[in-house]
Amino acid sequence: MDIKIAWRNIWRNPRRTIIIMTAVIIGIWSMIFLTAFMRGMVVDMIENGIATLTGDVKIYASGFRSDPALENRIRNPGPLAEKVQANLPADAHMAARIRVSAIAQNARHSAGVTLVGIDPAEEAGVSFIGDGVATGQMIRPGNPVDIVVGKALLEKFETKIGNKLILMSEDAAHEMASRAFRIRGIFSAELEATEKRFVFVSKSAARGMLQIGADVSEISVMLENHDRADAVAEKIAAAIDTEAYEVRTWKELKPMLKAYINIFDGYIILWYLVVFAAMVFGIINTTLMAVFERMREFGLLKALGMRPWRILRAVLIETAFILLIGAAAGNTLAFSMVYAIGQRGIDLSMFAAGFEYAGMSSVIRPEIFAGDVVLANAVVICLGLVVSAYPAARAARITPVEAMARN
Amino acid sequence: MSIVEIRGVDKTYQQGKVFVQALKNIDLTVEKGSFAAIAGPSGSGKTTLLNIIGGLDVPDRGDVRVDGNAYADMTRSGMAELRLCRIGFVFQAYNLLPVLSAVENVEYVMQLQGVDKKQRRERAVAILDEVGLSGRYHNRPAELSGGQQQRVAVARAIVSDPAIVLADEPTANLDSKTGEGLLQIMEKMNREKAVTFIFSTHDRMVMSYARRLIHIRDGEIENGKPME
């Protein structure tokens, strides 16, 4: 019956109840939706960062990170690759690449690029280039002249598919090596910088040009769940010679991303507290008004023998109803909006330059994290009940004589 | 056998900067099964005396014993339990819970006592029938007349078989015919259920129903002799 009474009591003044419920709905919605938006940005940054040839875990020869020269390549990578593969979860993907700084040039332009020798089949599920090309065709494994370039580089070089592109780099003997390639396909990436930076050739073409035999520069691993990178890296490190090789996770390779995540986590908690602080006055005020209007009733209940804790509970049940209904509606609204927007994303291309600087795409797709939803609801419901305990305690403390004297 | 024993009770209120002595050295004994009226003009201390008997207010001095319980020795929790199980209240302004129907208002006291749902519904319906509210079970207070609301309040007061019912000017807001009808119901309950009734009034018609009149003036009892 206490539940029934609480339910009927909150509808004694429907306008007031709807106003405070609306405040809770907007509060919860803003917490969940804006957090999802921010998470979308962070996830986008992480995905871009990881997919741009970083991977969740990367294995190098010792010294390559501080000096990414051909001397510091992985020599005879077969046995190492087998050990790495043996320590990966079933859903992981792995690719070995050659990666070296180079100069690309054609008749009109030249630019510094990163020459990447890949096996297209290996890259599927590991990096963005594994998704294929936007225009033209992917390089053919073993083909010595195929090259895939980014759309932005193609435009910068004022060239097109089928045209020639010269690459120059230092080979293993420290001699200048150059080779002419023919543009076979164009890739597009989330970031323009990526399109300008990387050119892809087959592994055998890179090996032939750089005179490195069967060696590679790095082994990159992509996991289904980025959060498992640390555990997988530890497992790989335990299985290989860590004197000769380094195992690094994306958090170590992209420290800025890790810093962004920490900043966003702190910002989300701050945001929750700010929204709640705005709501708290409404909750206290509404509950106080509802309590003061009914002091005579509380006095009656105490006269009839109701214990103070039951009055406290009765007021808290009413607040809980308002908070739970508001939270349910706020969650529904936030989830619906994220679902509706999630497919096409929020186009912020007018800020694209600034976003690209931070490693984000111009289209942000909100991402809901269960932890954020739980935290937003817990903050509103638990703290809402805590703050409404004050008016509830006022109601519980009133004596029947004081209450009956009120009119 | 006495159900109320009051010895040397004083009560003073502060109204602004003025102290008002509401009760002065009250001695009173009420026997079990009485149908007694505390009569006196407004401000004479009737309500204060009822509140002290009901444990709603605390005297500055003196001893109060109701149904064998000495208030001075009781905790707040014990007082609440006593009010819940042994004392029924009827107020001048009815004081029903507006969000509950007539039958729910009557049931609510039993719910606080922990009576199971089926039993409390049966008892609430039966007592509403007794006070003449058959067919009005599901009406909320706003849908009932003043007399009907007060009958619900009487039903609520007696439904859990209290030792004593305290009614503070129960007919003050009712017309004389309705008030008389309510008194007849209270008297019937007193007779049939042997529940002690003490009510305050300044209405001569109401006084005429009392089997004992306790006159109070300026906080002092003028006489407490039984009329029966």
XYZ file of C-alpha atoms in Angstrom:
635
model
C 0.000 0.000 0.000
C 2.981 2.311 0.594
C 3.842 2.009 -3.097
C 0.240 2.764 -4.078
C 0.123 5.801 -1.781
C 3.457 7.092 -3.113
C 2.296 6.672 -6.705
C -0.956 8.522 -6.055
C 0.829 11.234 -4.083
C 3.180 12.134 -6.896
C 0.181 12.731 -9.166
C -1.598 15.024 -6.691
C 0.236 17.872 -8.361
C 0.820 16.558 -11.889
C 2.299 19.782 -13.228
C 4.987 19.878 -10.574
C 5.751 16.184 -11.017
C 6.012 16.547 -14.786
C 8.328 19.547 -14.454
C 10.757 17.737 -12.162
C 10.510 14.556 -14.253
C 11.349 16.630 -17.317
C 14.399 17.986 -15.517
C 15.493 14.425 -14.728
C 14.828 13.322 -18.321
C 16.891 16.183 -19.736
C 19.618 15.552 -17.178
C 19.889 11.839 -17.913
C 19.572 12.413 -21.637
C 22.326 15.013 -21.640
C 24.562 12.790 -19.536
C 24.152 9.736 -21.744
C 23.881 11.387 -25.149
C 26.704 13.895 -24.739
C 28.906 11.236 -23.176
C 28.100 8.952 -26.121
C 29.050 11.798 -28.441
C 32.353 12.311 -26.650
C 32.965 8.569 -26.532
C 32.272 8.477 -30.252
C 35.022 11.033 -30.753
C 37.442 9.070 -28.576
C 36.589 5.758 -30.216
C 37.029 7.405 -33.597
C 40.435 8.713 -32.570
C 41.436 5.282 -31.273
C 40.125 3.455 -34.338
C 41.842 5.904 -36.669
C 45.027 5.685 -34.665
C 45.035 1.899 -34.481
C 43.879 1.271 -38.039
C 46.495 3.614 -39.461
C 49.103 0.839 -39.497
C 49.514 0.860 -35.707
C 47.444 -2.118 -34.640
C 46.719 -3.156 -31.088
C 50.108 -4.747 -30.609
C 53.229 -4.273 -32.648
C 56.478 -6.198 -32.656
C 59.721 -4.581 -33.776
C 63.359 -5.459 -33.745
C 65.040 -3.749 -30.775
C 66.065 -0.220 -31.666
C 63.602 0.232 -34.532
C 61.345 2.606 -32.596
C 64.132 5.047 -31.800
C 65.803 4.605 -35.196
C 63.407 3.245 -37.834
C 66.195 2.452 -40.294
C 66.595 -0.695 -42.342
C 69.450 -1.916 -40.094
C 66.903 -2.293 -37.318
C 64.576 -4.545 -39.309
C 63.354 -7.974 -38.275
C 65.616 -10.430 -39.986
C 64.309 -13.820 -40.961
C 60.842 -13.092 -39.495
C 59.381 -16.577 -40.072
C 60.110 -18.147 -36.633
C 59.112 -14.917 -34.826
C 55.843 -14.693 -36.770
C 55.036 -18.296 -35.871
C 55.564 -17.625 -32.147
C 53.447 -14.480 -32.311
C 50.691 -16.274 -34.178
C 50.712 -19.085 -31.629
C 50.027 -16.625 -28.813
C 47.163 -14.747 -30.400
C 43.469 -15.202 -29.617
C 41.502 -16.936 -32.354
C 39.810 -13.708 -33.480
C 43.075 -11.778 -33.908
C 44.660 -10.813 -37.243
C 48.332 -10.383 -37.946
C 50.372 -8.794 -40.756
C 54.119 -8.397 -41.365
C 55.160 -5.254 -43.252
C 58.103 -3.412 -44.640
C 58.004 0.222 -43.754
C 60.530 2.852 -44.715
C 60.726 6.561 -45.399
C 60.859 7.450 -49.068
C 60.460 10.263 -51.532
C 57.722 10.039 -54.124
C 57.945 12.074 -57.248
C 56.465 12.496 -60.662
C 57.122 15.000 -63.427
C 55.627 17.902 -61.471
C 55.796 17.140 -57.760
C 57.729 15.391 -55.070
C 56.904 14.672 -51.430
C 58.129 12.692 -48.476
C 56.064 9.536 -47.932
C 56.154 6.303 -46.012
C 56.662 3.352 -48.329
C 54.819 0.328 -46.998
C 55.339 -3.119 -48.439
C 52.328 -5.290 -47.742
C 50.546 -8.462 -48.574
C 46.947 -7.206 -49.198
C 45.441 -10.478 -47.960
C 47.276 -10.187 -44.623
C 46.140 -6.619 -44.089
C 42.438 -7.527 -44.082
C 41.245 -6.865 -40.561
C 44.588 -5.380 -39.526
C 44.735 -1.929 -41.112
C 42.571 0.374 -43.190
C 44.301 -0.692 -46.409
C 42.956 -4.186 -45.825
C 39.488 -2.789 -46.616
C 40.576 -2.297 -50.225
C 40.797 0.710 -52.487
C 38.237 3.392 -53.214
C 39.046 3.608 -56.909
C 40.984 1.314 -59.237
C 42.402 -1.958 -57.993
C 44.513 -3.247 -55.146
C 48.172 -4.121 -55.753
C 48.731 -7.694 -56.825
C 50.842 -9.828 -54.476
C 54.334 -10.210 -55.943
C 53.771 -7.588 -58.612
C 56.897 -5.396 -58.858
C 55.319 -2.190 -60.199
C 51.835 -1.869 -58.669
C 51.372 0.989 -56.237
C 48.329 2.248 -54.333
C 48.307 5.878 -53.213
C 45.959 8.058 -51.188
C 43.363 10.255 -52.813
C 44.875 13.414 -51.336
C 48.354 12.527 -52.617
C 46.947 11.794 -56.048
C 45.318 15.210 -56.154
C 48.433 16.887 -54.852
C 50.523 15.207 -57.524
C 47.877 16.021 -60.161
C 48.094 12.492 -61.457
C 45.759 9.584 -62.044
C 45.458 5.801 -62.114
C 47.810 4.251 -64.659
C 50.392 7.007 -64.345
C 53.899 6.454 -63.170
C 55.220 7.346 -59.726
C 58.894 7.165 -58.754
C 59.894 6.151 -55.254
C 63.339 6.730 -53.832
C 64.761 5.435 -50.580
C 67.942 4.188 -49.002
C 68.480 0.445 -49.401
C 70.076 -2.022 -46.980
C 73.521 -1.233 -48.364
C 72.951 2.500 -47.715
C 72.767 3.123 -51.415
C 70.040 5.260 -52.942
C 67.465 2.970 -54.490
C 64.726 4.112 -56.792
C 62.010 2.350 -58.675
C 59.218 3.366 -60.969
C 55.737 2.173 -60.025
C 52.430 2.482 -61.798
C 49.405 3.707 -59.886
C 46.883 0.876 -59.767
C 44.472 2.081 -57.113
C 43.542 4.944 -54.841
C 42.684 4.511 -51.190
C 40.717 6.919 -49.098
C 41.142 7.253 -45.363
C 39.331 9.055 -42.553
C 42.202 11.535 -42.327
C 43.671 13.471 -45.223
C 47.108 13.260 -43.603
C 46.943 9.471 -43.932
C 46.135 9.748 -47.634
C 49.146 11.953 -48.162
C 51.550 9.983 -46.024
C 51.336 6.338 -47.076
C 51.957 4.567 -50.384
C 51.548 0.816 -50.662
C 53.470 -1.642 -52.794
C 53.759 -5.410 -52.639
C 56.162 -6.884 -50.111
C 58.268 -8.423 -52.838
C 58.526 -5.087 -54.667
C 59.705 -3.357 -51.492
C 62.132 -6.147 -50.695
C 63.564 -6.045 -54.190
C 63.969 -2.295 -54.135
C 65.465 -2.174 -50.631
C 67.572 -5.337 -50.967
C 66.397 -6.842 -47.667
C 65.715 -10.398 -48.709
C 62.768 -11.874 -46.764
C 63.051 -9.409 -43.877
C 60.278 -7.119 -42.595
C 60.132 -3.952 -40.492
C 57.307 -4.823 -38.145
C 54.602 -7.309 -37.257
C 51.277 -5.753 -36.464
C 48.422 -7.465 -34.591
C 44.792 -6.369 -34.550
C 42.390 -7.646 -31.874
C 38.611 -7.628 -31.778
C 38.741 -5.920 -28.385
C 41.319 -3.153 -28.015
C 41.187 -3.473 -24.231
C 42.869 -6.873 -24.469
C 46.019 -5.397 -25.999
C 47.981 -5.389 -22.727
C 47.205 -9.028 -21.953
C 48.065 -10.177 -25.495
C 51.284 -8.126 -25.522
C 52.359 -9.701 -22.236
C 51.699 -13.164 -23.602
C 53.686 -12.502 -26.785
C 56.560 -10.931 -24.824
C 56.738 -14.038 -22.646
C 57.097 -16.217 -25.736
C 59.770 -14.328 -27.682
C 63.285 -13.060 -27.127
C 62.694 -9.624 -25.646
C 66.358 -8.749 -25.982
C 66.041 -8.945 -29.741
C 62.467 -7.698 -30.101
C 60.182 -5.121 -28.568
C 56.476 -5.668 -28.032
C 54.414 -2.497 -27.759
C 50.672 -1.871 -27.388
C 48.762 0.954 -29.055
C 48.685 2.797 -25.737
C 52.477 2.930 -25.749
C 52.696 3.708 -29.436
C 50.030 6.417 -29.266
C 50.477 8.001 -25.822
C 48.386 11.013 -26.854
C 45.395 8.746 -27.414
C 45.796 7.302 -23.948
C 46.021 10.828 -22.531
C 42.861 11.844 -24.417
C 40.991 8.876 -22.952
C 42.051 9.836 -19.423
C 41.038 13.448 -20.014
C 37.660 12.386 -21.396
C 37.064 10.058 -18.446
C 37.705 12.920 -16.024
C 35.592 15.279 -18.089
C 32.669 12.847 -18.098
C 32.628 12.635 -14.294
C 32.846 16.425 -14.070
C 30.026 16.747 -16.585
C 27.858 14.326 -14.613
C 28.401 16.279 -11.433
C 27.604 19.607 -13.118
C 24.355 18.245 -14.589
C 23.433 16.659 -11.285
C 24.202 19.878 -9.391
C 21.729 21.661 -11.689
C 19.120 18.963 -11.051
C 19.654 18.717 -7.324
C 18.060 22.082 -6.552
C 14.960 21.080 -8.469
C 14.747 17.744 -6.656
C 15.198 19.274 -3.192
C 12.827 22.135 -3.926
C 10.112 19.898 -5.325
C 10.384 17.397 -2.503
C 10.376 20.163 0.105
C 7.259 21.702 -1.433
C 5.536 18.334 -1.565
C 6.487 17.667 2.060
C 5.491 21.066 3.444
C 2.118 20.897 1.730
C 1.430 17.621 3.472
C 2.871 18.234 6.939
C -0.606 17.861 8.416
C -0.882 14.432 6.848
C 2.487 13.393 8.197
C 1.369 14.596 11.622
C -1.785 12.521 11.281
C 0.239 9.465 10.334
C 2.461 9.928 13.352
C -0.613 10.383 15.535
C -1.939 7.100 14.191
C 1.298 5.444 15.260
C 3.401 5.529 12.116
C 7.090 5.419 12.922
C 9.395 8.189 11.612
C 11.390 5.777 9.438
C 8.212 4.793 7.595
C 7.471 8.439 6.828
C 11.060 8.865 5.641
C 10.635 5.806 3.454
C 7.298 7.012 2.082
C 8.833 10.308 0.923
C 11.851 8.521 -0.550
C 9.577 6.124 -2.469
C 7.847 9.124 -4.055
C 11.204 10.617 -5.035
C 12.330 7.230 -6.322
C 9.265 7.043 -8.579
C 10.035 10.438 -10.083
C 13.722 9.595 -10.514
C 13.089 6.132 -11.977
C 10.443 7.286 -14.442
C 12.598 10.270 -15.411
C 15.637 8.035 -15.762
C 13.748 5.483 -17.874
C 12.447 8.190 -20.200
C 15.854 9.916 -20.303
C 17.570 6.634 -21.184
C 14.994 5.868 -23.866
C 15.413 9.308 -25.385
C 19.212 9.133 -25.307
C 19.331 5.591 -26.734
C 16.830 6.478 -29.452
C 18.824 9.528 -30.482
C 22.104 7.645 -30.478
C 20.495 4.897 -32.561
C 18.942 7.398 -34.978
C 22.133 9.388 -35.379
C 24.498 6.437 -35.082
C 23.939 5.210 -38.630
C 24.892 8.363 -40.473
C 26.804 10.131 -37.689
C 27.034 13.809 -36.910
C 28.691 15.698 -39.718
C 31.124 18.243 -38.323
C 33.005 18.778 -41.562
C 32.982 22.540 -41.019
C 35.503 21.871 -38.237
C 37.298 19.161 -40.205
C 40.722 20.808 -40.103
C 40.696 21.069 -36.321
C 39.314 17.569 -35.943
C 41.949 16.118 -38.249
C 44.624 17.784 -36.172
C 43.339 15.796 -33.192
C 43.189 12.605 -35.241
C 39.403 12.546 -35.533
C 37.112 12.100 -38.511
C 34.741 14.865 -39.516
C 31.752 12.554 -39.009
C 31.268 11.489 -35.398
C 29.153 8.476 -34.516
C 28.037 8.470 -30.868
C 29.024 5.341 -28.948
C 27.185 4.208 -25.825
C 29.344 2.544 -23.184
C 27.502 0.471 -20.583
C 29.676 1.888 -17.794
C 28.706 5.460 -18.695
C 24.995 4.587 -18.696
C 25.256 2.838 -15.337
C 27.220 5.749 -13.865
C 24.776 8.399 -15.180
C 21.772 6.528 -13.785
C 23.515 5.763 -10.511
C 24.514 9.403 -10.039
C 20.985 10.677 -10.652
C 19.070 7.987 -8.762
C 21.391 7.429 -5.800
C 22.392 11.049 -5.244
C 18.791 12.125 -5.963
C 17.606 9.878 -3.140
C 20.394 11.107 -0.885
C 19.476 14.781 -1.352
C 15.748 14.120 -0.972
C 16.506 12.509 2.391
C 16.688 16.023 3.840
C 13.048 16.967 3.120
C 12.042 13.409 4.005
C 13.781 13.768 7.375
C 11.924 17.063 7.956
C 8.663 15.198 7.394
C 9.716 12.353 9.676
C 10.708 14.712 12.512
C 7.471 16.697 12.688
C 5.412 16.041 15.819
C 1.664 15.444 15.502
C 0.853 18.524 17.573
C 3.068 20.787 15.443
C 1.655 19.295 12.261
C -1.989 19.555 13.340
C -1.450 23.186 14.309
C -0.513 23.958 10.676
C -3.195 24.922 8.263
C -11.380 -0.084 36.428
C -9.733 3.097 35.169
C -8.295 3.386 31.669
C -7.003 6.950 32.035
C -5.289 8.243 35.154
C -3.856 11.733 35.199
C -2.166 13.236 38.235
C -0.939 16.810 38.670
C -0.504 17.580 34.965
C 0.603 21.070 33.944
C 1.163 22.283 30.407
C 2.346 25.728 29.348
C 2.725 26.937 25.754
C 4.756 29.836 24.508
C 2.925 31.999 21.988
C 5.448 34.553 20.783
C 6.758 36.142 23.964
C 3.696 35.191 25.998
C 3.463 32.005 28.057
C -0.009 30.489 28.173
C -0.768 27.889 30.807
C -3.078 25.516 28.986
C -3.480 22.987 31.811
C -3.134 23.589 35.533
C -2.608 20.745 37.959
C -5.048 18.388 36.256
C -6.179 15.259 38.051
C -8.503 13.011 36.114
C -9.565 9.397 36.100
C -11.696 7.863 33.340
C -13.167 4.407 33.739
C -13.028 1.732 31.077
C -16.077 1.756 28.809
C -16.883 5.413 29.536
C -18.540 7.671 26.999
C -17.162 10.931 28.308
C -17.124 14.488 27.042
C -14.575 17.114 27.948
C -16.619 20.260 27.730
C -15.545 23.820 27.812
C -15.246 26.992 25.778
C -12.607 27.581 23.114
C -9.134 27.931 24.607
C -10.092 26.158 27.798
C -7.535 23.361 27.266
C -9.756 20.572 25.881
C -7.564 19.736 22.920
C -4.382 19.965 25.001
C -5.831 17.526 27.504
C -6.867 15.101 24.744
C -3.434 15.388 23.123
C -1.763 14.563 26.428
C -4.069 11.596 27.010
C -3.312 10.409 23.460
C 0.441 10.795 23.912
C 0.617 13.365 21.130
C 1.869 16.014 23.532
C 4.019 15.816 26.643
C 3.072 17.494 29.931
C 5.534 19.822 31.664
C 4.762 18.130 34.960
C 2.620 15.300 36.267
C 1.923 11.661 35.480
C -0.219 10.166 32.736
C -1.204 6.525 32.628
C -3.379 5.112 29.854
C -4.453 1.479 29.612
C -1.885 0.635 32.273
C 1.016 2.359 30.487
C 2.856 5.122 32.351
C 3.923 7.604 29.670
C 6.896 8.836 31.692
C 8.481 5.390 31.417
C 7.862 4.928 27.699
C 10.139 5.470 24.717
C 8.972 7.306 21.576
C 8.785 4.002 19.812
C 6.701 2.548 22.618
C 4.381 5.558 22.448
C 3.959 5.103 18.711
C 3.134 1.438 19.267
C 0.600 2.335 21.952
C -1.109 4.880 19.685
C -1.117 2.406 16.828
C -2.638 -0.497 18.732
C -4.525 0.874 21.755
C -5.652 4.419 20.934
C -7.923 5.617 18.149
C -8.146 9.248 17.091
C -10.935 11.232 15.475
C -10.103 14.794 14.530
C -12.308 17.792 13.957
C -11.039 18.183 10.371
C -11.499 14.424 9.614
C -7.848 14.134 8.516
C -8.320 11.292 6.091
C -5.585 10.585 3.558
C -6.941 12.185 0.380
C -5.222 9.738 -1.983
C -6.875 6.707 -0.386
C -10.463 5.538 -0.729
C -12.695 5.115 2.326
C -11.877 1.431 2.689
C -8.146 2.049 2.126
C -8.128 4.764 4.796
C -9.639 2.309 7.260
C -7.286 -0.450 6.160
C -4.185 1.686 6.453
C -4.027 1.546 10.255
C -4.239 -2.230 10.089
C -1.502 -2.292 7.484
C 0.737 -0.358 9.879
C -0.109 -3.014 12.462
C 0.917 -5.761 10.068
C -2.535 -7.312 9.556
C -2.643 -9.383 6.370
C -4.321 -7.953 3.297
C -7.376 -10.229 3.140
C -8.188 -9.881 6.815
C -7.821 -6.111 6.857
C -10.056 -5.697 3.822
C -12.763 -7.857 5.449
C -12.574 -5.919 8.696
C -12.517 -2.536 6.961
C -15.588 -3.375 4.877
C -17.418 -4.699 7.945
C -16.719 -1.601 10.011
C -17.726 0.711 7.146
C -20.993 -1.215 6.959
C -21.460 -0.675 10.679
C -21.039 3.093 10.370
C -23.499 3.152 7.476
C -21.112 3.553 4.562
C -22.010 0.429 2.586
C -21.396 1.083 -1.082
C -19.056 3.981 -0.371
C -15.969 1.840 0.085
C -14.147 3.091 -2.954
C -14.992 6.759 -2.730
C -12.113 9.046 -1.938
C -12.585 11.672 0.810
C -13.229 14.415 -1.750
C -16.208 12.391 -3.004
C -17.755 12.072 0.455
C -19.742 14.576 2.531
C -18.313 15.892 5.814
C -20.493 13.523 7.812
C -19.436 10.556 5.703
C -15.781 11.496 6.031
C -16.114 11.713 9.799
C -17.788 8.294 9.839
C -14.795 6.942 7.926
C -12.572 8.561 10.561
C -14.580 6.837 13.319
C -14.320 3.548 11.449
C -10.555 4.048 11.148
C -10.326 4.800 14.867
C -12.168 1.709 16.022
C -11.264 -0.852 13.372
C -8.304 -2.214 15.271
C -10.219 -2.618 18.540
C -8.463 0.107 20.531
C -8.871 0.459 24.272
C -9.827 4.089 23.914
C -10.936 6.493 21.185
C -10.122 10.176 21.559
C -12.245 12.515 19.448
C -11.418 16.201 19.277
C -14.641 18.097 18.562
C -15.770 15.406 16.118
C -19.020 17.157 15.210
C -17.701 20.719 15.018
C -17.641 20.749 11.223
C -20.975 18.963 10.811
C -24.539 20.204 10.823
C -26.536 19.239 13.902
C -28.429 16.375 12.268
C -25.260 14.816 10.834
C -23.452 15.442 14.099
C -26.188 13.667 16.029
C -26.017 10.736 13.632
C -22.282 10.485 14.198
C -22.730 10.550 17.973
C -25.282 7.745 17.735
C -22.727 5.693 15.829
C -20.026 6.447 18.412
C -22.387 5.551 21.233
C -23.317 2.306 19.490
C -19.627 1.412 19.136
C -19.082 2.256 22.775
C -21.939 0.008 23.796
C -21.354 -2.884 21.463
C -17.569 -2.987 21.450
C -16.969 -1.671 24.984
C -14.541 0.916 23.587
C -13.970 3.922 25.845
C -14.755 7.225 24.097
C -13.498 10.583 25.282
C -14.466 13.514 23.115
C -14.145 17.229 23.476
C -16.987 19.602 22.677
C -18.624 22.872 23.483
C -21.920 21.840 21.875
C -24.812 21.209 24.300
C -26.369 18.596 22.010
C -23.113 16.642 21.990
C -22.793 16.988 25.756
C -26.248 15.514 26.120
C -24.990 12.227 24.654
C -22.123 11.933 27.136
C -22.596 9.692 30.121
C -19.920 11.682 31.883
C -19.166 15.381 31.512
C -15.793 16.791 32.422
C -15.979 20.570 32.507
C -12.781 22.393 31.887
C -12.223 26.146 32.050
C -8.960 28.097 31.845
C -6.992 24.879 32.064
C -8.643 23.599 35.189
C -11.226 20.867 35.633
C -14.302 22.239 37.329
C -15.897 18.887 38.006
C -15.391 15.395 36.771
C -18.413 13.689 38.205
C -20.051 10.909 36.233
C -23.625 11.455 35.064
C -24.388 7.754 34.778
